[in-house]
XYZ file of C-alpha atoms in Angstrom:
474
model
C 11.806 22.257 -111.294
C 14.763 24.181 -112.540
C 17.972 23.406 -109.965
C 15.133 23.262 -106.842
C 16.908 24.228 -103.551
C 19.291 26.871 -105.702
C 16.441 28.320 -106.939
C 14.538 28.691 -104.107
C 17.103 29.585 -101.862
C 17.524 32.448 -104.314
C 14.368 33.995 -104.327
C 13.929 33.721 -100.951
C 17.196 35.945 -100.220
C 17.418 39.080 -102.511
C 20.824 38.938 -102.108
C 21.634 35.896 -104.257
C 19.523 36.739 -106.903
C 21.914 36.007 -109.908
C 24.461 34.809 -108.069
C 26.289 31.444 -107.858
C 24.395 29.289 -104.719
C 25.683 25.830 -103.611
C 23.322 23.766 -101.834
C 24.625 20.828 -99.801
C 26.484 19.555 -97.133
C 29.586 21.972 -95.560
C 32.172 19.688 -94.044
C 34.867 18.113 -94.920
C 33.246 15.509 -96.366
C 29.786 17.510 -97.689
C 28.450 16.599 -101.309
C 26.688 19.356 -103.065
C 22.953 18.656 -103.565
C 22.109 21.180 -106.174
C 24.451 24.108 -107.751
C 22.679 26.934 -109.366
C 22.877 27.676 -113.101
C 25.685 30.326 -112.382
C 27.395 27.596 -110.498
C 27.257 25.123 -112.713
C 29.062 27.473 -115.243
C 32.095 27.422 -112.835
C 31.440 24.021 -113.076
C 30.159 22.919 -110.097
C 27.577 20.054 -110.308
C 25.366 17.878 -108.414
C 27.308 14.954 -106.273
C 30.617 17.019 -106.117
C 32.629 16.986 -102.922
C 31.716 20.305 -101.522
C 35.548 21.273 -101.080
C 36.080 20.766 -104.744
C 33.539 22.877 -105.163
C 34.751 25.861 -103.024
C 37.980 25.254 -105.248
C 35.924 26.107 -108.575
C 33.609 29.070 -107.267
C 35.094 29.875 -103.895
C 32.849 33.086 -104.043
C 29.945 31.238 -104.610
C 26.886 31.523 -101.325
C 27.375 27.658 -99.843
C 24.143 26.995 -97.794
C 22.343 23.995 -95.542
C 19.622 22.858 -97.445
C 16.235 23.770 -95.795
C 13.988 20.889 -96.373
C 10.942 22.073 -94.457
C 10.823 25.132 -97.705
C 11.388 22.751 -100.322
C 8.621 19.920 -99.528
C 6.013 23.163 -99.324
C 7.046 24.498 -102.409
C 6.911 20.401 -103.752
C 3.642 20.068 -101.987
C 2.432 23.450 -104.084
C 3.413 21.914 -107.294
C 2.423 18.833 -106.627
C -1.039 19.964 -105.536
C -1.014 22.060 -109.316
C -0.380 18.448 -110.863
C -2.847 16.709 -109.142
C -5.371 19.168 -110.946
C -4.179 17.996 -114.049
C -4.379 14.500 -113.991
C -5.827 12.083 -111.056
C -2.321 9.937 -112.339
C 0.609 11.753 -110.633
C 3.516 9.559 -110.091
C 6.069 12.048 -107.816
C 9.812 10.993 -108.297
C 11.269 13.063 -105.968
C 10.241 16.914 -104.547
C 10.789 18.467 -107.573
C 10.077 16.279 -110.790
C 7.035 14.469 -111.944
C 5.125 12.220 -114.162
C 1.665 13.607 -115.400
C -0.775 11.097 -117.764
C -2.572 14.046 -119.282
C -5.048 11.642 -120.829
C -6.489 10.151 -118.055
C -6.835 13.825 -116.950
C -8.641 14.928 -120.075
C -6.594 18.060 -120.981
C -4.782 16.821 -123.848
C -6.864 16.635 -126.918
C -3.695 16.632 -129.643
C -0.477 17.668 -129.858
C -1.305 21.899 -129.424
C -3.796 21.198 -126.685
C -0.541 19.269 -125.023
C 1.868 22.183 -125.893
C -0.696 24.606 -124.212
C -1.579 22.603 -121.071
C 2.469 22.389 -120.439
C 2.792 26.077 -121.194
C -0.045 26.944 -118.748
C 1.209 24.668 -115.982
C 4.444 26.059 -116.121
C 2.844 29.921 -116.033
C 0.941 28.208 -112.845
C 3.933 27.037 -110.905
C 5.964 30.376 -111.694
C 2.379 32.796 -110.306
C 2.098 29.682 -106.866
C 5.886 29.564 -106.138
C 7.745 32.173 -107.638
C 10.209 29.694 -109.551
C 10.329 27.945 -112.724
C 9.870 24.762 -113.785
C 11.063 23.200 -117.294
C 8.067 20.663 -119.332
C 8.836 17.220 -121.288
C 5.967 16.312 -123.379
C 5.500 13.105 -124.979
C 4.178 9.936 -125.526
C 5.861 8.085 -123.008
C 7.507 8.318 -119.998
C 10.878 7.691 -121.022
C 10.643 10.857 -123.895
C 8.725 13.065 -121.008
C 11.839 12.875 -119.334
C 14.372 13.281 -121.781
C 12.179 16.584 -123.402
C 12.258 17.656 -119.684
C 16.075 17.657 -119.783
C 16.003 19.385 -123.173
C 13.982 21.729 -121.954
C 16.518 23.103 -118.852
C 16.002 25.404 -118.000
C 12.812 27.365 -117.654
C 11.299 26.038 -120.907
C 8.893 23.537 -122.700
C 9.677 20.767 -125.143
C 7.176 18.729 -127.317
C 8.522 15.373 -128.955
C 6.143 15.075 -132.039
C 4.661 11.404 -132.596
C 6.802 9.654 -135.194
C 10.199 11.580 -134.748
C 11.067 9.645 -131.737
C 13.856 7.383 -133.136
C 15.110 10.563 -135.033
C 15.706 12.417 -131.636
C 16.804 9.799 -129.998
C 19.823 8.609 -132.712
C 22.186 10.974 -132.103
C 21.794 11.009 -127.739
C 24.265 9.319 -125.972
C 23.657 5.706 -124.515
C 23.926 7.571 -121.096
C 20.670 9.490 -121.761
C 18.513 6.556 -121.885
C 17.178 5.410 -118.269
C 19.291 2.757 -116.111
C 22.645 2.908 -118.197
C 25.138 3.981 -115.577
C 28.689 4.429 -115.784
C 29.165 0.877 -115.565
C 26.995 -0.034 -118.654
C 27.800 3.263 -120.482
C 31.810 2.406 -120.109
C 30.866 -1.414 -121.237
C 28.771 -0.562 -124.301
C 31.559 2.582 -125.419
C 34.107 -0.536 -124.860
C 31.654 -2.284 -127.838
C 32.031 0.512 -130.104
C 28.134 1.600 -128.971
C 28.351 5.298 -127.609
C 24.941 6.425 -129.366
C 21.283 5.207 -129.151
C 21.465 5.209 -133.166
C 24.326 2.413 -132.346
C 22.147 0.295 -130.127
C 19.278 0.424 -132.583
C 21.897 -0.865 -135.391
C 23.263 -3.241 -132.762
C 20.305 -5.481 -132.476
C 18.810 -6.576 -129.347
C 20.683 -9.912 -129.894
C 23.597 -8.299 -129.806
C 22.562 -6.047 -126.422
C 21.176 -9.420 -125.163
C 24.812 -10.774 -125.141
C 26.628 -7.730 -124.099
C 24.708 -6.645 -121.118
C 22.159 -9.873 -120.628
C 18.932 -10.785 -121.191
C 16.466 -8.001 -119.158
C 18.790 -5.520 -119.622
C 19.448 -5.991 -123.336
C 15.760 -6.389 -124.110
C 15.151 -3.467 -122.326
C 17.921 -0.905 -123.965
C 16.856 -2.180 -127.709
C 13.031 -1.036 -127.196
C 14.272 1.939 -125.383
C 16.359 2.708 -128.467
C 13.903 1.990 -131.055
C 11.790 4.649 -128.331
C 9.318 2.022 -126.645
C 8.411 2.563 -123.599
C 4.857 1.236 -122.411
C 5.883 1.820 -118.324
C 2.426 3.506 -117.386
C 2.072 6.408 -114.970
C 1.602 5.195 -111.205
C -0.488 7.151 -109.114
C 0.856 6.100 -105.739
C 4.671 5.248 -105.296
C 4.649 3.452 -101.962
C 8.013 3.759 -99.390
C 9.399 0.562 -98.662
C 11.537 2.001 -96.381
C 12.292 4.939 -94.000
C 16.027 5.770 -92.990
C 18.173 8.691 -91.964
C 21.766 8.724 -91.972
C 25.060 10.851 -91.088
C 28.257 11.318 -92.567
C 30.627 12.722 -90.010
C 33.179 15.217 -90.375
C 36.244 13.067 -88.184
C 35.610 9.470 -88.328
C 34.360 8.694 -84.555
C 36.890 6.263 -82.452
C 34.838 6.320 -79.223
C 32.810 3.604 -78.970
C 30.129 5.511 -76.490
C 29.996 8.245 -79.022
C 29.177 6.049 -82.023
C 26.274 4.250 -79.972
C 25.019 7.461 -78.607
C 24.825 8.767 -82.322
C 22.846 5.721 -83.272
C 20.636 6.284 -80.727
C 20.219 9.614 -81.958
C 19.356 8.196 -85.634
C 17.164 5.989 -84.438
C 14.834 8.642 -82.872
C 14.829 11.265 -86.181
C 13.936 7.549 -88.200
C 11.333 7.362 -85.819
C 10.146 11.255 -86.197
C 10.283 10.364 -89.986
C 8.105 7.347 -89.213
C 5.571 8.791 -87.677
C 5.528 12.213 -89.871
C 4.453 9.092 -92.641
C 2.029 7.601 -90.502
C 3.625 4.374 -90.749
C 5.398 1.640 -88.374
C 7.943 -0.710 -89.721
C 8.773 -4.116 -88.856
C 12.427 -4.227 -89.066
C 15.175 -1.977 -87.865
C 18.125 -1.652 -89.942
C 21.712 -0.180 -89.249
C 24.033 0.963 -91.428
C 27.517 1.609 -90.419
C 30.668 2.878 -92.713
C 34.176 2.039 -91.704
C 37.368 3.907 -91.981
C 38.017 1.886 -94.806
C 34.669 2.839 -96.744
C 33.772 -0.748 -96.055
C 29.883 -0.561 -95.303
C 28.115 -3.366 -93.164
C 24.798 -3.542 -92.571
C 22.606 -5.134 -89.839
C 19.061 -5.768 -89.156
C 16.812 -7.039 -86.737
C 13.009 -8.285 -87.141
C 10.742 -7.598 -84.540
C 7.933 -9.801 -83.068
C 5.381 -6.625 -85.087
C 5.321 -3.241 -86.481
C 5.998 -0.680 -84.737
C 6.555 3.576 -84.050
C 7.959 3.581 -80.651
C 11.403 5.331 -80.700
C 12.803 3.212 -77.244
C 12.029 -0.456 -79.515
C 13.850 0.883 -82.362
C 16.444 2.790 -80.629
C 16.951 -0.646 -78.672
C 17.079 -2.779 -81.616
C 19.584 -0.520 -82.994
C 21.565 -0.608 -80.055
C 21.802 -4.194 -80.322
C 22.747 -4.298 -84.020
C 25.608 -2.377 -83.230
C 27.097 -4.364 -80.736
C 27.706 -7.020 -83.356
C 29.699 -4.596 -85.504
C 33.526 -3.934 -85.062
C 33.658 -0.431 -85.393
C 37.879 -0.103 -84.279
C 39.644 2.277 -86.592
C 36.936 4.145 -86.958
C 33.138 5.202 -88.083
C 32.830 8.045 -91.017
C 28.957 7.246 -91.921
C 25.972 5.870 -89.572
C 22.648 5.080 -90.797
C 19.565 3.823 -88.987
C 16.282 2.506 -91.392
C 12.915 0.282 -90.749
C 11.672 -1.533 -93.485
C 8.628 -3.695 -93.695
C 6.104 -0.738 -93.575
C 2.605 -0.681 -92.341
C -0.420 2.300 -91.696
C -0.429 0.517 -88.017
C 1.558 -0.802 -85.241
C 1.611 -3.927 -82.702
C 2.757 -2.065 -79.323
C 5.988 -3.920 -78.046
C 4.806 -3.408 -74.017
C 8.186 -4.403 -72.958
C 9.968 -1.610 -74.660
C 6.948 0.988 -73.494
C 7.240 -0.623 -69.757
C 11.355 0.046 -69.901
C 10.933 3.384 -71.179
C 8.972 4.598 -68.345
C 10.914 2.846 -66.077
C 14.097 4.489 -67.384
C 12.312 8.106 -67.597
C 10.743 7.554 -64.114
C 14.874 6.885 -62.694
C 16.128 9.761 -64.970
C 14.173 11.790 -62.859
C 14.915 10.107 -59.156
C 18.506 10.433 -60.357
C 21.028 12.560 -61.096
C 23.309 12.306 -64.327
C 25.991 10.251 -63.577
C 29.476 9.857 -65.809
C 29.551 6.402 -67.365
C 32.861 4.266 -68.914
C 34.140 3.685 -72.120
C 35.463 0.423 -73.183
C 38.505 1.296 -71.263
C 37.202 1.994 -67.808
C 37.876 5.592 -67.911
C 35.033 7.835 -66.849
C 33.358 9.944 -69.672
C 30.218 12.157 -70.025
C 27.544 11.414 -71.738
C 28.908 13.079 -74.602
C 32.263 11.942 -74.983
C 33.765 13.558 -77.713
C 33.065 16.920 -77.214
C 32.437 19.615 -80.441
C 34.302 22.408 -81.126
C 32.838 25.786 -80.297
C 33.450 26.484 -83.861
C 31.085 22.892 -84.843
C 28.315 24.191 -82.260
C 28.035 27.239 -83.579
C 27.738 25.737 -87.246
C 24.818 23.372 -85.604
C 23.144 25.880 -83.902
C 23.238 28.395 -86.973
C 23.714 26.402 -90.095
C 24.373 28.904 -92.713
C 21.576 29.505 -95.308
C 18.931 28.723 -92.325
C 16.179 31.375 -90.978
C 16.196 33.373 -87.856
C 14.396 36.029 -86.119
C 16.007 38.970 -83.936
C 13.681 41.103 -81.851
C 14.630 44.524 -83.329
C 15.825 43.697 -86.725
C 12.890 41.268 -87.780
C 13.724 38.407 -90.452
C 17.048 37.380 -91.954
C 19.213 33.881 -93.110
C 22.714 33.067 -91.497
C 25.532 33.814 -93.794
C 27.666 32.324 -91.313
C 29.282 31.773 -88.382
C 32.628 31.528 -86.277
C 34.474 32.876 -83.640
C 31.816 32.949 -81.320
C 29.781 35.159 -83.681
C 27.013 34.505 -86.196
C 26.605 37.147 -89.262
C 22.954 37.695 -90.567
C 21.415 39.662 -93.069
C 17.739 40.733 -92.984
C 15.728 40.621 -95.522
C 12.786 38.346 -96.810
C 11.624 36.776 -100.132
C 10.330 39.330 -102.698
C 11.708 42.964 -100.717
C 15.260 44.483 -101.138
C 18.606 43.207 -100.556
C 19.255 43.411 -96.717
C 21.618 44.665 -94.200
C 24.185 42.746 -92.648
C 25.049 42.384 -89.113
C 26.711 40.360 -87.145
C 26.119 39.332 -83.394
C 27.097 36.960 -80.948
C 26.273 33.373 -80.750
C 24.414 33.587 -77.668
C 22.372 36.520 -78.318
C 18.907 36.079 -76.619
C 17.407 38.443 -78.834
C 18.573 35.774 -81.378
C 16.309 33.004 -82.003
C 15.900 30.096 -85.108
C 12.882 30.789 -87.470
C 11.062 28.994 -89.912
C 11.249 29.891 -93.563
C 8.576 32.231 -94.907
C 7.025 31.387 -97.953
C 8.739 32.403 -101.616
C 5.309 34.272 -102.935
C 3.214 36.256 -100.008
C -0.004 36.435 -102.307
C -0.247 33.781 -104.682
C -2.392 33.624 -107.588
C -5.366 31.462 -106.787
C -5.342 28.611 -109.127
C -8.499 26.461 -106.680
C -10.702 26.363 -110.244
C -7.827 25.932 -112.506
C -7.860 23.766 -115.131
C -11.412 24.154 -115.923
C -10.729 25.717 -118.898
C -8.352 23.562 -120.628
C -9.545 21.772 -123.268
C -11.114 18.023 -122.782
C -9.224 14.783 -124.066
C -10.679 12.178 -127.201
C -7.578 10.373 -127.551
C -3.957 9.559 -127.497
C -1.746 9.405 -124.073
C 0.459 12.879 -123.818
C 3.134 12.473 -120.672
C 4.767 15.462 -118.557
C 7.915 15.215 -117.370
C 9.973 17.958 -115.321
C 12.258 17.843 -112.439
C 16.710 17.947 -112.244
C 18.079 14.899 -112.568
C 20.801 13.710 -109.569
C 22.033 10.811 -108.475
């Protein structure tokens, strides 16, 4: 998919149609996610600081991603795939591997071109955004015609002209050369593929070792025999927070742990998974990151065992001068769980005295009384949680509309919805109990039914043909 959120945040508000939209995180410390293509020509990019990239477009629309829109639209695409091909191997919402063989809709090289042309009419009738097709032989040239192809087209890499594509692409293009690598082969005089292919794979084999080097010499010569995996399995779950002010207050940083643990545990169970081992994550002043983890006696989905076992992983970390990032993660997945009747026992004990007692102020490390919330948010950082700017709401008399922002006790809206005219703007306060979050409505109101498509498409006799489309980020 052609730069995802942008792109969908676009055609779901009117007003940003052709317009420069950064999608990402807003504080001090956000990183943009995805910049659209008239951001990008400003030269903001995926992975930049967000307040460099107010510095390069400051006129640009800077929203909160909306994930809940994105992994329907992914699930629509997704679901367009899966009639391809039973051999769908998802890399992240918005890119793909597709064996068209093992689907039957790739007879030769044409049928290929038309299948990609077709799927990409599909996902632009079902979503009402574009996608961009790389199709080839392998995976590796699938995703390097994808690329190519950016944005909103379709490229083909013919059988046999492989190596003559790939000579004149940087080293950087070919899959796991990073900076690292890429700086260590440009320091060998090797800045091309056509210079890795002359190299030799003895050569590679010394620079960079043995995998690696046998690796990057078939990848030059264009060899890549890496089939298409149906099912790509989580090892892990794991949320994590970045804070604007690096927290000092030791109740603060254990309460936001707490509150980790329980969204890893929504994310668990939105999986239908348990995990076996609880994992926290914690990033110092001094970017030093430590991480802890704690095995449990069996899997497991109840939030009070892992927001325990997270509690206890964080006494053993030092956390004076200061916490800027906070991450809690299970590992060791599995489709059931082995109740811990402790934890459950605890739990209702502790919800059964919640409600026999009233809050009470507790103490921080020094003795001094605090509430539960210790470091209290600005009214300026509430109102930027409560109406994150990009998000949906709903007003009683005005109908639909996104937050363009918020401040000053006041949040500014404008109404309108995917596919109708550019909206008014008003503005209203915070508190307004006419006022109310919404969820996103969807990008195309009547969608072309595609339920029999691809019966038409022509049947397969030979010869694997991968898709390949998606944005590449780190």
């Amino acid at each position: 998919m052609d730069a995802f959120y942008a792109s969908a945040e676009q055609a779901a508000k009117p007003s940003l149609r052709g317009k420069a939209v950064v999608v990402g995180g807003l504080g001090p410390r956000g990183v943009v996610a995805t910049a659209s293509y008239e951001a990008r020509v400003l030269g903001v990019h995926s992975a930049m600081p967000t307040a460099q990239a107010r510095r390069l477009a400051p006129n640009a629309a800077y929203l909160v991603p909306r994930f809940s829109l994105y992994r329907s639209v992914s699930e629509q695409v997704m679901e367009l795939l899966g009639r391809l091909s039973p051999l769908v191997e998802p890399l992240s919402l918005d890119e793909a591997f597709v064996d068209l063989e093992a689907g039957g809709v790739a007879d030769d090289t044409a049928s290929a071109r038309r299948t990609g042309e077709r799927l990409r009419t599909a996902i632009r009738e079902v979503t009402g955004l574009s996608g961009s097709v790389g199709l080839a032989g392998s995976k590796m040239l699938a995703k390097i015609a994808s690329e190519q192809a950016k944005p909103d087209g379709l490229v083909l890499i013919e059988p046999g002209t492989e190596r003559e594509l790939l000579a004149p692409l940087s080293v950087r293009t070919l899959p796991g050369v990073g900076p690292a690598t890429g700086d260590h082969l440009r320091r060998a005089g090797m800045t091309t593929v056509h210079d890795l292919a002359e190299a030799g794979e003895a050569e590679l084999v010394r620079l960079v070792g043995k995998a690696h080097g046998h690796g990057l010499y078939r990848m030059a010569l264009g060899l890549d025999d890496r089939p298409v995996v149906a099912e790509r399995d989580a090892k892990s779950v794991s949320v994590e927070d970045t804070f604007d002010v690096d927290l000092h207050d030791r109740v603060r940083v254990r309460a936001e742990v707490e509150r980790l643990a329980v969204r890893c545990v929504e994310r668990l169970r939105s999986a239908d998974r348990s995990g076996r081992t609880v994992v926290l994550k914690v990033r110092r002043y001094d970017f030093s990151t430590l991480t802890r983890s704690e095995t449990l006696r069996g899997p497991t989905d109840d939030p009070t065992v892992v927001r325990e076992a997270a509690a206890r992983l964080l006494e053993a970390v030092d956390t004076t001068g200061g916490v800027r990032l906070l991450g809690v993660g299970v590992t060791g997945l599995a489709d059931f769980t082995q109740e811990d009747l402790f934890a459950q026992a605890a739990d209702a004990r502790e919800l059964a005295a919640r409600a026999e007692t009233p809050e009470k102020p507790v103490a921080d490390e020094s003795g001094r009384p605090v509430d539960e919330e210790p470091a209290r948010d600005s009214a300026e950082q509430l109102a930027a949680r409560r109406w994150p700017a990009g998000h949906d709401v709903r007003h009683t008399v005005h109908g639909h509309g996104w937050v363009q922002g918020s401040g000053v006790g006041r949040v500014t809206v404008r109404f309108e919805e995917p596919g109708g005219p550019v909206g008014r703007v008003v503005t209203f306060r915070i508190d307004d109990p006419e006022l109310s979050p919404a969820d996103p409505l969807p990008l195309v109101r009547d969608p072309v039914d595609y339920s029999s498509w691809p019966a038409s498409l022509p049947k397969s006799r030979s010869g694997p043909v991968s898709a390949a489309g998606g944005e590449s980020r780190p």
